Tab-separated table of C-alpha atoms in Angstrom:
chain	number	residue	atom	x	y	z
A	1	MET	CA	61.622	-36.220	6.057
A	2	ASN	CA	58.517	-38.413	5.990
A	3	GLN	CA	57.640	-40.787	3.137
A	4	GLU	CA	55.066	-38.406	1.628
A	5	SER	CA	57.659	-35.626	1.453
A	6	LYS	CA	60.189	-37.992	-0.104
A	7	ASN	CA	57.661	-39.013	-2.729
A	8	ARG	CA	56.904	-35.367	-3.595
A	9	LEU	CA	60.618	-34.598	-3.871
A	10	GLU	CA	61.268	-37.597	-6.105
A	11	GLN	CA	58.324	-36.708	-8.346
A	12	ALA	CA	59.483	-33.085	-8.625
A	13	GLU	CA	62.968	-34.192	-9.615
A	14	GLN	CA	61.523	-36.573	-12.230
A	15	ASP	CA	59.503	-33.654	-13.611
A	16	GLY	CA	62.689	-31.598	-13.932
A	17	LYS	CA	61.815	-29.156	-11.147
A	18	TYR	CA	64.573	-27.652	-9.004
A	19	ILE	CA	64.108	-28.272	-5.288
A	20	ARG	CA	66.422	-26.637	-2.737
A	21	LYS	CA	67.531	-29.243	-0.224
A	22	VAL	CA	70.018	-27.235	1.836
A	23	ARG	CA	69.365	-23.715	3.101
A	24	SER	CA	72.032	-21.290	4.244
A	25	PHE	CA	69.909	-19.962	7.100
A	26	VAL	CA	67.649	-21.074	9.922
A	27	LYS	CA	64.422	-19.093	10.187
A	28	ARG	CA	64.249	-17.672	13.707
A	29	GLU	CA	61.049	-15.757	14.343
A	30	GLY	CA	62.013	-13.264	17.028
A	31	ARG	CA	59.428	-11.089	18.719
A	32	LEU	CA	58.664	-7.827	16.966
A	33	THR	CA	58.963	-4.679	19.047
A	34	LYS	CA	56.110	-2.202	18.846
A	35	GLY	CA	58.331	0.117	16.812
A	36	GLN	CA	59.254	-2.611	14.327
A	37	ALA	CA	55.631	-3.692	13.929
A	38	LYS	CA	54.515	-0.105	13.342
A	39	ALA	CA	57.316	0.444	10.837
A	40	LEU	CA	56.182	-2.616	8.877
A	41	GLU	CA	52.588	-1.436	8.943
A	42	ASP	CA	53.423	2.156	7.970
A	43	ASN	CA	56.200	1.620	5.428
A	44	TRP	CA	55.733	-1.724	3.697
A	45	LYS	CA	53.463	-0.257	1.034
A	46	ASN	CA	56.177	2.175	-0.091
A	47	MET	CA	59.339	0.207	0.679
A	48	GLY	CA	58.381	-3.461	0.701
A	49	LEU	CA	58.806	-5.849	-2.238
A	50	ASN	CA	57.041	-9.185	-2.597
A	51	HIS	CA	58.613	-12.277	-4.116
A	52	ALA	CA	55.218	-13.322	-5.471
A	53	ASP	CA	55.156	-10.249	-7.747
A	54	GLY	CA	57.949	-11.739	-9.854
A	55	LEU	CA	60.467	-9.931	-12.035
A	56	LEU	CA	61.249	-6.344	-11.020
A	57	ASN	CA	61.400	-3.339	-13.296
A	58	PHE	CA	63.911	-1.158	-11.454
A	59	ASN	CA	62.816	1.993	-13.260
A	60	GLN	CA	59.241	1.475	-12.145
A	61	VAL	CA	60.259	0.558	-8.590
A	62	PHE	CA	62.570	3.520	-8.012
A	63	GLY	CA	61.379	6.021	-10.621
A	64	ASN	CA	64.868	6.380	-12.118
A	65	ASP	CA	67.612	4.409	-13.843
A	66	ASN	CA	70.297	4.818	-11.188
A	67	PRO	CA	72.664	1.905	-10.444
A	68	VAL	CA	71.181	-0.800	-8.214
A	69	VAL	CA	72.978	-2.360	-5.250
A	70	LEU	CA	71.514	-5.521	-3.723
A	71	GLU	CA	72.419	-6.779	-0.253
A	72	ILE	CA	71.718	-10.300	0.939
A	73	GLY	CA	71.049	-10.771	4.654
A	74	PHE	CA	71.111	-7.209	5.987
A	75	GLY	CA	70.437	-8.217	9.616
A	76	MET	CA	68.898	-5.243	11.419
A	77	GLY	CA	69.655	-3.022	8.438
A	78	LYS	CA	71.648	-0.229	10.068
A	79	SER	CA	74.598	-0.337	7.679
A	80	LEU	CA	72.293	-0.771	4.666
A	81	VAL	CA	70.284	2.311	5.633
A	82	GLU	CA	73.501	4.262	6.186
A	83	MET	CA	74.824	3.277	2.751
A	84	ALA	CA	71.549	4.256	1.082
A	85	LYS	CA	71.531	7.595	2.893
A	86	ASN	CA	75.157	8.304	1.961
A	87	ASP	CA	74.655	7.413	-1.711
A	88	PRO	CA	71.403	8.984	-2.962
A	89	ASN	CA	72.483	8.478	-6.577
A	90	SER	CA	72.241	4.704	-6.229
A	91	ASN	CA	69.261	2.490	-5.480
A	92	PHE	CA	69.425	-0.233	-2.838
A	93	ILE	CA	67.529	-3.488	-2.406
A	94	GLY	CA	67.892	-5.473	0.804
A	95	ILE	CA	66.870	-9.098	1.390
A	96	GLU	CA	66.367	-10.534	4.864
A	97	VAL	CA	64.401	-13.549	6.129
A	98	HIS	CA	64.000	-12.406	9.745
A	99	ARG	CA	60.977	-10.192	10.247
A	100	PRO	CA	62.296	-8.158	13.223
A	101	GLY	CA	65.312	-7.171	11.123
A	102	VAL	CA	63.054	-6.082	8.269
A	103	GLY	CA	60.975	-4.023	10.692
A	104	ALA	CA	64.066	-2.433	12.223
A	105	CYS	CA	65.437	-1.577	8.788
A	106	LEU	CA	62.178	0.074	7.726
A	107	MET	CA	62.031	2.008	10.993
A	108	ASP	CA	65.572	3.370	10.568
A	109	ALA	CA	65.019	4.141	6.885
A	110	ALA	CA	61.849	6.107	7.647
A	111	GLU	CA	63.567	8.054	10.429
A	112	ALA	CA	66.499	8.849	8.111
A	113	GLY	CA	64.201	9.961	5.289
A	114	VAL	CA	65.716	7.389	2.925
A	115	THR	CA	63.737	6.958	-0.285
A	116	ASN	CA	66.173	4.913	-2.416
A	117	LEU	CA	65.783	1.651	-0.491
A	118	ARG	CA	63.417	-1.305	-0.956
A	119	VAL	CA	63.364	-4.573	1.002
A	120	TYR	CA	62.277	-8.186	0.656
A	121	GLU	CA	61.356	-10.497	3.506
A	122	HIS	CA	62.186	-13.704	1.685
A	123	ASP	CA	64.848	-16.257	0.768
A	124	ALA	CA	67.567	-14.477	-1.239
A	125	VAL	CA	68.227	-17.420	-3.562
A	126	GLU	CA	64.600	-17.406	-4.661
A	127	VAL	CA	64.508	-13.619	-5.031
A	128	LEU	CA	67.601	-13.681	-7.236
A	129	ALA	CA	66.138	-16.437	-9.384
A	130	ASP	CA	62.633	-15.045	-9.787
A	131	CYS	CA	62.761	-11.267	-9.296
A	132	ILE	CA	66.114	-9.912	-10.497
A	133	ALA	CA	66.775	-9.580	-14.225
A	134	ASP	CA	70.055	-10.811	-15.679
A	135	ALA	CA	72.832	-8.213	-16.053
A	136	SER	CA	70.911	-5.661	-13.981
A	137	LEU	CA	72.892	-5.178	-10.741
A	138	SER	CA	75.868	-2.876	-10.320
A	139	LYS	CA	76.831	-4.494	-7.027
A	140	LEU	CA	75.833	-7.441	-4.889
A	141	GLN	CA	76.761	-7.372	-1.198
A	142	LEU	CA	77.023	-10.224	1.292
A	143	PHE	CA	78.264	-9.004	4.665
A	144	PHE	CA	78.883	-11.335	7.618
A	145	PRO	CA	76.733	-14.278	6.511
A	146	ASP	CA	76.284	-17.180	8.902
A	147	PRO	CA	79.701	-18.907	8.874
A	148	TRP	CA	78.335	-22.342	9.795
A	149	HIS	CA	81.670	-22.850	11.490
A	150	LYS	CA	81.302	-26.577	12.280
A	151	LYS	CA	82.805	-28.606	9.453
A	152	ARG	CA	79.732	-30.794	9.065
A	153	HIS	CA	77.689	-27.625	8.435
A	154	HIS	CA	79.979	-26.097	5.789
A	155	LYS	CA	77.572	-27.293	3.088
A	156	ARG	CA	75.105	-24.722	4.422
A	157	ARG	CA	77.396	-21.782	3.667
A	158	ILE	CA	75.730	-19.603	1.078
A	159	VAL	CA	78.930	-18.996	-0.903
A	160	GLN	CA	79.094	-22.126	-3.036
A	161	PRO	CA	79.959	-22.584	-6.739
A	162	GLU	CA	76.334	-22.918	-7.865
A	163	PHE	CA	75.284	-19.800	-5.935
A	164	VAL	CA	78.165	-17.776	-7.380
A	165	GLU	CA	77.364	-18.881	-10.917
A	166	ASN	CA	73.741	-17.858	-10.476
A	167	LEU	CA	74.537	-14.442	-9.020
A	168	ARG	CA	77.153	-13.734	-11.716
A	169	GLU	CA	74.365	-13.696	-14.278
A	170	LYS	CA	72.572	-10.980	-12.294
A	171	LEU	CA	75.567	-8.618	-12.299
A	172	LYS	CA	76.277	-6.180	-15.085
A	173	ILE	CA	79.636	-6.520	-16.810
A	174	ASP	CA	82.154	-5.084	-14.318
A	175	GLY	CA	79.504	-5.363	-11.606
A	176	VAL	CA	81.013	-6.280	-8.231
A	177	PHE	CA	80.303	-9.078	-5.771
A	178	HIS	CA	81.466	-7.784	-2.370
A	179	MET	CA	81.745	-10.152	0.595
A	180	ALA	CA	82.880	-9.634	4.171
A	181	THR	CA	83.310	-12.063	7.050
A	182	ASP	CA	84.937	-12.172	10.470
A	183	TRP	CA	85.635	-15.912	10.223
A	184	GLU	CA	89.034	-16.551	8.656
A	185	ASN	CA	88.109	-20.078	7.600
A	186	TYR	CA	85.043	-18.757	5.786
A	187	ALA	CA	87.140	-16.026	4.158
A	188	GLU	CA	89.477	-18.734	2.856
A	189	HIS	CA	86.470	-20.711	1.635
A	190	MET	CA	85.052	-17.641	-0.145
A	191	LEU	CA	88.393	-16.956	-1.788
A	192	GLU	CA	88.723	-20.558	-2.946
A	193	VAL	CA	85.213	-20.583	-4.443
A	194	MET	CA	85.685	-17.232	-6.168
A	195	ASN	CA	89.119	-18.093	-7.552
A	196	SER	CA	87.570	-21.185	-9.109
A	197	ALA	CA	84.577	-19.310	-10.506
A	198	GLU	CA	84.606	-18.429	-14.183
A	199	LYS	CA	84.410	-14.881	-15.526
A	200	PHE	CA	85.301	-13.093	-12.287
A	201	GLU	CA	88.320	-10.901	-11.566
A	202	ASN	CA	89.680	-10.380	-8.058
A	203	LEU	CA	89.943	-6.637	-7.365
A	204	SER	CA	92.588	-7.207	-4.683
A	205	THR	CA	96.048	-6.000	-5.673
A	206	THR	CA	97.442	-8.972	-3.739
A	207	ASN	CA	94.971	-11.394	-5.325
A	208	ASP	CA	93.299	-12.207	-2.022
A	209	TYR	CA	91.566	-9.639	0.224
A	210	VAL	CA	90.910	-5.900	0.043
A	211	GLU	CA	90.861	-3.215	2.735
A	212	ARG	CA	87.405	-2.318	3.993
A	213	PRO	CA	86.166	0.343	1.557
A	214	ASP	CA	84.881	3.594	3.043
A	215	PHE	CA	81.386	2.990	1.728
A	216	ARG	CA	80.949	-0.124	3.890
A	217	PRO	CA	80.064	1.228	7.346
A	218	LEU	CA	81.980	-0.054	10.329
A	219	THR	CA	79.413	-1.737	12.555
A	220	LYS	CA	79.548	-1.687	16.363
A	221	PHE	CA	80.046	-5.447	16.311
A	222	GLU	CA	82.952	-5.111	13.882
A	223	ALA	CA	84.537	-2.249	15.835
A	224	ARG	CA	84.369	-4.337	19.007
A	225	GLY	CA	86.014	-7.205	17.144
A	226	HIS	CA	88.850	-4.928	16.031
A	227	ARG	CA	89.414	-3.822	19.641
A	228	LEU	CA	89.630	-7.478	20.674
A	229	GLY	CA	92.058	-8.235	17.877
A	230	HIS	CA	89.607	-10.134	15.690
A	231	GLY	CA	90.124	-10.004	11.958
A	232	VAL	CA	87.662	-9.027	9.230
A	233	TRP	CA	88.180	-9.998	5.606
A	234	ASP	CA	86.655	-8.193	2.616
A	235	LEU	CA	86.630	-9.740	-0.855
A	236	MET	CA	85.614	-7.959	-4.047
A	237	PHE	CA	85.264	-9.683	-7.405
A	238	ALA	CA	84.096	-8.068	-10.648
A	239	ARG	CA	82.148	-9.861	-13.349
A	240	LYS	CA	84.017	-10.115	-16.646
A	241	ILE	CA	81.977	-10.955	-19.787
């Protein structure tokens, strides 16, 4: 960070402005395929959401008052599209920072005829803060986030106490925060953070992890991991008051 940037940061902090210093992702701009680019061009008007537009009115966005499920970091979007297709009585919002993944998701959604899905290409923390009303989400999903497996990078993991406190406010009472990871150390970290978080109840009967629910599709990557003996851990916590 150069001196000018340091000065801006110090001034912002003195003015009481919140500046994010650690991000949970690295922006990697992969090359768009022709199909992904066309999907963005053809479908963004109907399915794309823009952070700059501010607070969402779900009824206006979807044309109904069905429950809303939000997924952070949907990757290429295959499982998100499948969930939206399998549950037409719920609305889905996906957030992803990588443009090829957004394009792939829109392409699959258009091919599947899915109409109950909208997507952001933006930082999820900022979308939650600026675009999602408090007590509005029925479920928030975080599947296979970057584990930042080196110890010196653990601070970059998205599941941290401040993040959990902020997302709790976005969930309805009894709304569920559902996480999944294939890194045992990250699963333990998630469990520790959530057990320490206020006003959440672990939905596991053993007070740790739950079996993969049927509504979360089994990805090819996950199926391969199972064949190789790799574990996957699901955690589900409900907001209480």
